[in-house]
XYZ file of N, CA and C in Angstrom:
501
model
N -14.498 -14.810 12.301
C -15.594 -14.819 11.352
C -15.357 -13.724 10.309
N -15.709 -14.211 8.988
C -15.414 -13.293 7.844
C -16.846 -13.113 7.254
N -17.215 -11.592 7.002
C -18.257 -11.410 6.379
C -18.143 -10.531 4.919
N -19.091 -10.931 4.204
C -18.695 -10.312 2.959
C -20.573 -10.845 2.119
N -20.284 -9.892 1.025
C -21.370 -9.902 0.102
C -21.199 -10.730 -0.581
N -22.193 -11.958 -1.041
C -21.729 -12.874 -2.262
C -23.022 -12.957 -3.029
N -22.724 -12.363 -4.129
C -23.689 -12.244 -4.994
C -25.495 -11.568 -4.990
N -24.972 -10.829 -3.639
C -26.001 -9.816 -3.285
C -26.364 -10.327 -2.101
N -26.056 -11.094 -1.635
C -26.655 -12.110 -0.231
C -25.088 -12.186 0.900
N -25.548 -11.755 1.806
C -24.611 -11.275 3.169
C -24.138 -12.457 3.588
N -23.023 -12.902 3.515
C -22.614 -13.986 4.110
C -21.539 -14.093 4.818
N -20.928 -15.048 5.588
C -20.045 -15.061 7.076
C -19.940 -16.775 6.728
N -18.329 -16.630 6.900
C -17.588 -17.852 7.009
C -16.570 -18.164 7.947
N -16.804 -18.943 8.781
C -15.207 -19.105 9.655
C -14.313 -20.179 9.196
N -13.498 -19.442 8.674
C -12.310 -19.867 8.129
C -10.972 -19.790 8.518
N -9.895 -20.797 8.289
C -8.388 -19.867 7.900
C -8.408 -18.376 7.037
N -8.143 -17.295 7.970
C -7.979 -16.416 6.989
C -6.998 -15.940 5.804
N -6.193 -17.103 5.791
C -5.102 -17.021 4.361
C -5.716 -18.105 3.329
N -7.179 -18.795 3.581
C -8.264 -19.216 2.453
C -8.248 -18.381 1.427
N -7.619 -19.501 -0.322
C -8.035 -18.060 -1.029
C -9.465 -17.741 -1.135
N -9.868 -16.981 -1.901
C -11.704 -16.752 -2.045
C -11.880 -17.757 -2.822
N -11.136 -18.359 -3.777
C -11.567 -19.077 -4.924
C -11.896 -20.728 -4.342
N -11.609 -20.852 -3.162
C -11.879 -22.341 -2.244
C -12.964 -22.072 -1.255
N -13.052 -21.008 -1.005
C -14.239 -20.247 0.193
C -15.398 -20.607 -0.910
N -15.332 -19.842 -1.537
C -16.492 -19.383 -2.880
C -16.940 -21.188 -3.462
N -16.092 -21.955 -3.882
C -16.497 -23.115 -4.316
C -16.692 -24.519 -3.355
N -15.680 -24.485 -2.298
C -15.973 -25.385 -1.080
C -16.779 -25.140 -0.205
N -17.048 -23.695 0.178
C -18.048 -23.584 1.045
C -19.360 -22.945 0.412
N -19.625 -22.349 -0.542
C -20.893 -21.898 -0.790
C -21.250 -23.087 -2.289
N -20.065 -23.809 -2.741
C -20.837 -24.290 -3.688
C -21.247 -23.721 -4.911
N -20.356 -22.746 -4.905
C -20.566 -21.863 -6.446
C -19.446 -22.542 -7.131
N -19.616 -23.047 -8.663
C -18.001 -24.061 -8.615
C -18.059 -23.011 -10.169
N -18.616 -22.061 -10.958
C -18.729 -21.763 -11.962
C -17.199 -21.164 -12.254
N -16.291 -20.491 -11.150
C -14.795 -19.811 -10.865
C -13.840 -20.913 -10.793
N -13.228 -20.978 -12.297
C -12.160 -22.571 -11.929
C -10.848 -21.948 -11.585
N -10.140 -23.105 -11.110
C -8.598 -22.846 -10.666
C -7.724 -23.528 -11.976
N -6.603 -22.327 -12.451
C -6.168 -22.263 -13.607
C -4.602 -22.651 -13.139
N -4.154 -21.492 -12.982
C -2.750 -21.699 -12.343
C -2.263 -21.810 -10.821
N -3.297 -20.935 -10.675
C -2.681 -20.679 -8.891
C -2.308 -19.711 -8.599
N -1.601 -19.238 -9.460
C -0.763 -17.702 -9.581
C -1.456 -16.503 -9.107
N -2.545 -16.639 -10.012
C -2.907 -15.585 -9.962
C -3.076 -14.521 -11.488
N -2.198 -15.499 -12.595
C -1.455 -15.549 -13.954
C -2.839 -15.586 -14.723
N -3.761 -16.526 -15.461
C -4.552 -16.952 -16.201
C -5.621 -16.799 -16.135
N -6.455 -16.051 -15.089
C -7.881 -15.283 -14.760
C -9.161 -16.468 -14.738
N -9.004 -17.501 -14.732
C -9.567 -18.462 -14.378
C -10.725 -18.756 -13.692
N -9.841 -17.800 -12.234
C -10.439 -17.768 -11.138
C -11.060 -16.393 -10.875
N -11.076 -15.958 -11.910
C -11.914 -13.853 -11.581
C -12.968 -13.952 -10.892
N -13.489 -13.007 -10.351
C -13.712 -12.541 -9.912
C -14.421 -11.297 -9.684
N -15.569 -10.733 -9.319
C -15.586 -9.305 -9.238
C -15.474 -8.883 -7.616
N -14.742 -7.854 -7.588
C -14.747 -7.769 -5.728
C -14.974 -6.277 -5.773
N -15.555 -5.778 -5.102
C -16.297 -4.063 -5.286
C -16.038 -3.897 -6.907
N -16.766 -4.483 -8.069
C -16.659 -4.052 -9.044
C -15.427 -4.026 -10.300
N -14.614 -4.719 -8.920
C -13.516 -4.664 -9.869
C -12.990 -6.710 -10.239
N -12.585 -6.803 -11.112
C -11.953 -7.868 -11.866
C -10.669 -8.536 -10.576
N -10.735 -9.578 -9.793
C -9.709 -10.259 -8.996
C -9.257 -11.100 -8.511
N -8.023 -11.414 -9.506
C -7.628 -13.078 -9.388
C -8.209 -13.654 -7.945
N -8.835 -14.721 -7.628
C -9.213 -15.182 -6.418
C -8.637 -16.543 -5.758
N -7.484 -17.080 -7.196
C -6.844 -18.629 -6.503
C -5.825 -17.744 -5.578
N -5.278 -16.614 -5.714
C -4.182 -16.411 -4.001
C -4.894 -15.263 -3.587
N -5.983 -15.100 -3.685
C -5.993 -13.832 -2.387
C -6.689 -14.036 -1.733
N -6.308 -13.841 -0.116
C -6.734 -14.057 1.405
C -8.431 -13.799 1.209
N -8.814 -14.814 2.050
C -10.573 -14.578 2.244
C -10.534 -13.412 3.213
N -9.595 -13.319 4.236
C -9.311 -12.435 5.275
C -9.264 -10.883 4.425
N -9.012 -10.328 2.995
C -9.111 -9.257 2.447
C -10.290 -9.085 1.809
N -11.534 -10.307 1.875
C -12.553 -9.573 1.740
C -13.514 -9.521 2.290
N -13.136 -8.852 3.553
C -14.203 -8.685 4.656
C -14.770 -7.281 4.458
N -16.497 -7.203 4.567
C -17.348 -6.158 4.626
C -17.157 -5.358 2.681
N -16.373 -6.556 1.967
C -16.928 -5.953 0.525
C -17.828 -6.734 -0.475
N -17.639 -6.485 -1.514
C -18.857 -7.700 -2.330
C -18.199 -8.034 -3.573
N -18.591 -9.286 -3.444
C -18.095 -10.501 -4.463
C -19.225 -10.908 -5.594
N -19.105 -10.691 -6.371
C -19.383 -11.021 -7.596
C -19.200 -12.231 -8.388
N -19.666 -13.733 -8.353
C -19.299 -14.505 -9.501
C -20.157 -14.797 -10.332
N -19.284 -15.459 -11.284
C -20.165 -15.664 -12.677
C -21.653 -16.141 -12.366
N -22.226 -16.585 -11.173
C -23.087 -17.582 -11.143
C -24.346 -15.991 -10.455
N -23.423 -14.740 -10.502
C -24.227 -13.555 -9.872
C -24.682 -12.478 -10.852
N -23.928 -13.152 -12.089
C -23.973 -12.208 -13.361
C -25.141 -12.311 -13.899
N -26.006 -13.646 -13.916
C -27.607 -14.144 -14.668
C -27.659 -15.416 -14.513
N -28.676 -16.227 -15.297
C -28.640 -17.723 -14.572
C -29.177 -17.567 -16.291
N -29.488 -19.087 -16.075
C -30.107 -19.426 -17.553
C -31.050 -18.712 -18.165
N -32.044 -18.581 -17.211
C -33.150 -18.107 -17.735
C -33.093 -16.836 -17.942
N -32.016 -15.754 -17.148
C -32.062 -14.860 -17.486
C -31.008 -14.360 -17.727
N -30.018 -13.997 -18.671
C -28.332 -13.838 -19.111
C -28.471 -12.617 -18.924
N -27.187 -11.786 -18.401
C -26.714 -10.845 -18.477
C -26.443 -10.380 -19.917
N -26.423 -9.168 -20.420
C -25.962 -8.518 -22.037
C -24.499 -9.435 -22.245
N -24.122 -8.961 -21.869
C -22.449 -10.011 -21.640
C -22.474 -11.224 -22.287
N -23.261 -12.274 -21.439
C -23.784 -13.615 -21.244
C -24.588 -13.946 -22.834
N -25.564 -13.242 -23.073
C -26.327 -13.221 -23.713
C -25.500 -12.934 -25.289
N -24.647 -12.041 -25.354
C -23.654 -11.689 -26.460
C -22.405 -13.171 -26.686
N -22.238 -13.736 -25.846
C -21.482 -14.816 -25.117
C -22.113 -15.615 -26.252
N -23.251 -15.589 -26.155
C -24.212 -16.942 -26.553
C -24.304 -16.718 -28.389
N -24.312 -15.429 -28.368
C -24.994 -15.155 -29.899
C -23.493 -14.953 -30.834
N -22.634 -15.010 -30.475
C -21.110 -14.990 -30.985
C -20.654 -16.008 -30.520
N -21.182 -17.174 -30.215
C -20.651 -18.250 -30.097
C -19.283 -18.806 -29.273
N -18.811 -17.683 -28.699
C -17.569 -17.390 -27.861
C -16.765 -18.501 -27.487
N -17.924 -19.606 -26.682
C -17.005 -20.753 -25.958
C -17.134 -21.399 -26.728
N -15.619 -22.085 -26.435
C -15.068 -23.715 -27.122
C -15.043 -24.676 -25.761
N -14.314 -24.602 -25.464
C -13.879 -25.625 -24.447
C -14.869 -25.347 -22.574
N -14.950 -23.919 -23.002
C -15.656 -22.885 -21.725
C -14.808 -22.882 -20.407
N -13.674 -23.300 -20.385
C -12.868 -23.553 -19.279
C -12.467 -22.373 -18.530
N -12.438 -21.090 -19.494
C -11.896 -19.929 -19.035
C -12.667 -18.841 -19.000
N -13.782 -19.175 -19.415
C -15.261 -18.617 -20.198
C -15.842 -17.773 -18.771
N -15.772 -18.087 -17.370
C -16.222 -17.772 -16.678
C -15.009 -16.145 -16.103
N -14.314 -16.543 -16.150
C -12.932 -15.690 -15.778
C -13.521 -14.547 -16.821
N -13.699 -14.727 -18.384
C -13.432 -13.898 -19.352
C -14.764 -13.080 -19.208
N -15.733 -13.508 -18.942
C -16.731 -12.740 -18.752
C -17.195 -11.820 -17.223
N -16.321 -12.405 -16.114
C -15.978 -11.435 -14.919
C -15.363 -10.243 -15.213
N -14.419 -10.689 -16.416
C -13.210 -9.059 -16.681
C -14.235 -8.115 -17.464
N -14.812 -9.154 -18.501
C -15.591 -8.103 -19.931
C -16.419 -7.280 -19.180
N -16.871 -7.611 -17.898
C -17.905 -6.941 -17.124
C -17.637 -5.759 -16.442
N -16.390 -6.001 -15.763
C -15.865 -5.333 -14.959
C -15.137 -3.441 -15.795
N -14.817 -4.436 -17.256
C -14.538 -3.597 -18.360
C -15.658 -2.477 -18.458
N -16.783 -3.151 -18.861
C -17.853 -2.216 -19.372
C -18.419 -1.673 -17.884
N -18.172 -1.912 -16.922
C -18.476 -1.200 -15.525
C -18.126 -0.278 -15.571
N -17.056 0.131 -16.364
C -15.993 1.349 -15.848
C -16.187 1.970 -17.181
N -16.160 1.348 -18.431
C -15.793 1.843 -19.929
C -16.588 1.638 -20.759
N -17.691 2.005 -21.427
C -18.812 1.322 -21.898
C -18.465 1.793 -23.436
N -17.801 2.432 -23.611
C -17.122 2.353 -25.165
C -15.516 2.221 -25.227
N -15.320 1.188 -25.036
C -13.727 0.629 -24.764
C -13.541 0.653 -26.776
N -11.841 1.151 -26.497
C -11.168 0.973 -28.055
C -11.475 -0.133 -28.058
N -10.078 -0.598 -28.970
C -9.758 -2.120 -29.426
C -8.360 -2.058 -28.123
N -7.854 -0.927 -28.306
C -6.595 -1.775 -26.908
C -7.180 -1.568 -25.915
N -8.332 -0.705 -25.644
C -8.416 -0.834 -23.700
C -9.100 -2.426 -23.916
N -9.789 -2.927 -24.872
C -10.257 -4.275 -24.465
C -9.015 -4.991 -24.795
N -8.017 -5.032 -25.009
C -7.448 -6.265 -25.164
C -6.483 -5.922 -23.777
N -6.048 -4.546 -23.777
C -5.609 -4.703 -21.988
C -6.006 -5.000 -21.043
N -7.768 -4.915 -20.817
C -8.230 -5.248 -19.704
C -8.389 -7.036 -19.802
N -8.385 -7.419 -21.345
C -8.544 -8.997 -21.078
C -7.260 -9.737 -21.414
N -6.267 -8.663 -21.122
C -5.172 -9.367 -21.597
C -4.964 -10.393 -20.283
N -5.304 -10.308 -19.199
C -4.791 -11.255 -17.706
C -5.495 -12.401 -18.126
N -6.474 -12.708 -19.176
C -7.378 -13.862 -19.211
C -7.062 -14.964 -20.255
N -6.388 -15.921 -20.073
C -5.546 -16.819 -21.251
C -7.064 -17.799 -21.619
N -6.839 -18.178 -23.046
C -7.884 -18.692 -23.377
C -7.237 -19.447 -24.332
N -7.100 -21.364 -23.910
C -6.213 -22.218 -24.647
C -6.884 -22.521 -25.911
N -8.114 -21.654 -26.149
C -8.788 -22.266 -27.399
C -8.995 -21.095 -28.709
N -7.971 -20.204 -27.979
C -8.023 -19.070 -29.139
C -9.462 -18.243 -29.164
N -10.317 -17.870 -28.399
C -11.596 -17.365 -28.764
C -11.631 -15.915 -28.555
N -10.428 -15.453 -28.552
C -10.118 -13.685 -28.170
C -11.100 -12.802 -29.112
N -10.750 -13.139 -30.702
C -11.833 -12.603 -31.439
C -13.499 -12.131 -31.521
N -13.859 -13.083 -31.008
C -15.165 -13.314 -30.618
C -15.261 -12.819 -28.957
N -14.710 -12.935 -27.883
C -14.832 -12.145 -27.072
C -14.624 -10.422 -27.549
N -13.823 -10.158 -27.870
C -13.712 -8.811 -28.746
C -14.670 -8.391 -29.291
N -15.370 -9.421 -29.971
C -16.827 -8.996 -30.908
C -18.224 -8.846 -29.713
N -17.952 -9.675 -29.155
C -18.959 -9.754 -28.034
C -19.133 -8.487 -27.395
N -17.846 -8.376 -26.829
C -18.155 -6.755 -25.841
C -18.186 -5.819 -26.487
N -17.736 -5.786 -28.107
C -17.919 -4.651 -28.513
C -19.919 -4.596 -28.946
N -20.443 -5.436 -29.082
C -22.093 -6.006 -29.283
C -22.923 -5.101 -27.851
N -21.815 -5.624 -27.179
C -22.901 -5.079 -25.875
C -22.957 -3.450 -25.864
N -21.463 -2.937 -25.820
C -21.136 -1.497 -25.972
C -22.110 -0.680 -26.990
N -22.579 -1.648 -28.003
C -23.028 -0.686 -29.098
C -24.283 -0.950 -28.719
N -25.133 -1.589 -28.053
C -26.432 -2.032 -28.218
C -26.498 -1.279 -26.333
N -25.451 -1.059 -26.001
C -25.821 0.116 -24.407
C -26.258 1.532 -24.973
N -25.745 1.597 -26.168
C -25.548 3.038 -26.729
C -24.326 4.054 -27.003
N -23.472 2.929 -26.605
C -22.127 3.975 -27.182
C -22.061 4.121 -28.610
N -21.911 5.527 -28.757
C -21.196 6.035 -29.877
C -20.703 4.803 -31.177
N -20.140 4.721 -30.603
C -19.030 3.731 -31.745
C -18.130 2.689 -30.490
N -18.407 1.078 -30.428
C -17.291 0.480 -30.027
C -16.043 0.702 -30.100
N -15.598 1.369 -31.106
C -13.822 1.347 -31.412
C -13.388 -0.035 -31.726
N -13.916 -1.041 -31.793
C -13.606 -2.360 -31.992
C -13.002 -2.666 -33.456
N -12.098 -3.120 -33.368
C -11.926 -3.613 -35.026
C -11.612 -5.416 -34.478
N -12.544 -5.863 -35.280
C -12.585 -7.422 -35.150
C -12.251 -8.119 -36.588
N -10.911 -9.048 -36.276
C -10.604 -9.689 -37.537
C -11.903 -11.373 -37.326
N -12.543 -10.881 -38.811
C -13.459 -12.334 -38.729
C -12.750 -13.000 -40.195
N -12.302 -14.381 -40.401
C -11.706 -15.213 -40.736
C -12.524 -15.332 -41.799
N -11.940 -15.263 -43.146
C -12.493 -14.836 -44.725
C -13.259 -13.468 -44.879
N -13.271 -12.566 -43.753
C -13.496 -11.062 -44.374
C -12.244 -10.068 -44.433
N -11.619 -9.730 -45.321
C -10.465 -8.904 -45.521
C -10.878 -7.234 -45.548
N -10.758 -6.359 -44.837
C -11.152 -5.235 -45.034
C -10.196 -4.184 -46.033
């Protein structure tokens, strides 16, 4: 038996313990918001938050997250009530396709957990693991830098290229 936190609620699964989380999490609890991208571990698809931190979940053992807490997109806010993140998500128009949308907003989170006035490269390093086939990097960029400034940091550090403004 594997126990672990999912989304603030204590839960226990008996499983294969070489289950990744990302089949635990969607076959057995029914959270399907964490898609499977590559497999790898490559394309952030499948993120994750696990004690706070950002983690590919299509290969890693359910058996490594026993007695910590899991975080998915579906733990971040719900409709009615969006996370700053979520809510910045919405007002920058971010998703196209939304395929990766869930991955990208596990990292942006995990980002501002730790960094609440990120440059322009700590955000593009921390979202560099997160491929997005529809080009929407910009606007994620704009997004977290929205939240950063409206938490109260100083200055985002963000420099965002928006398409017909030349600085």
């Amino acid at each position: 038996m594997i126990t672990f936190e999912l989304n603030g609620e204590a839960v226990e699964v008996d499983i294969a313990a070489d289950t990744p989380l990302l089949w635990v999490v969607r076959d057995h609890f029914k959270l399907k918001g964490s898609k499977f991208g590559c497999g790898m571990g490559l394309c952030g698809a499948c993120s994750m938050l696990v004690d706070g931190q950002s983690i590919r979940t299509c290969n890693f053992p359910v058996a490594a997250i026993s007695g910590r807490k899991v975080t998915t997109i579906e733990g971040l806010g719900n409709p009615e009530r969006l996370s700053a993140l979520q809510q910045a998500w919405v007002d920058n128009s971010v998703a196209q396709c939304g395929y990766c949308q869930s991955g990208q907003l596990i990292s942006a989170t995990a980002l501002l957990n730790n960094n609440l006035n990120p440059s322009d490269s700590e955000i593009d390093e921390a979202m560099s693991g997160n491929i997005c086939r529809c080009g929407t990097y910009p606007r994620i960029k704009k997004a977290i830098a929205d939240v950063a400034k409206k938490a109260g940091a100083p200055s985002a550090g963000v420099n965002v290229f928006v398409p017909g403004q030349e600085g």
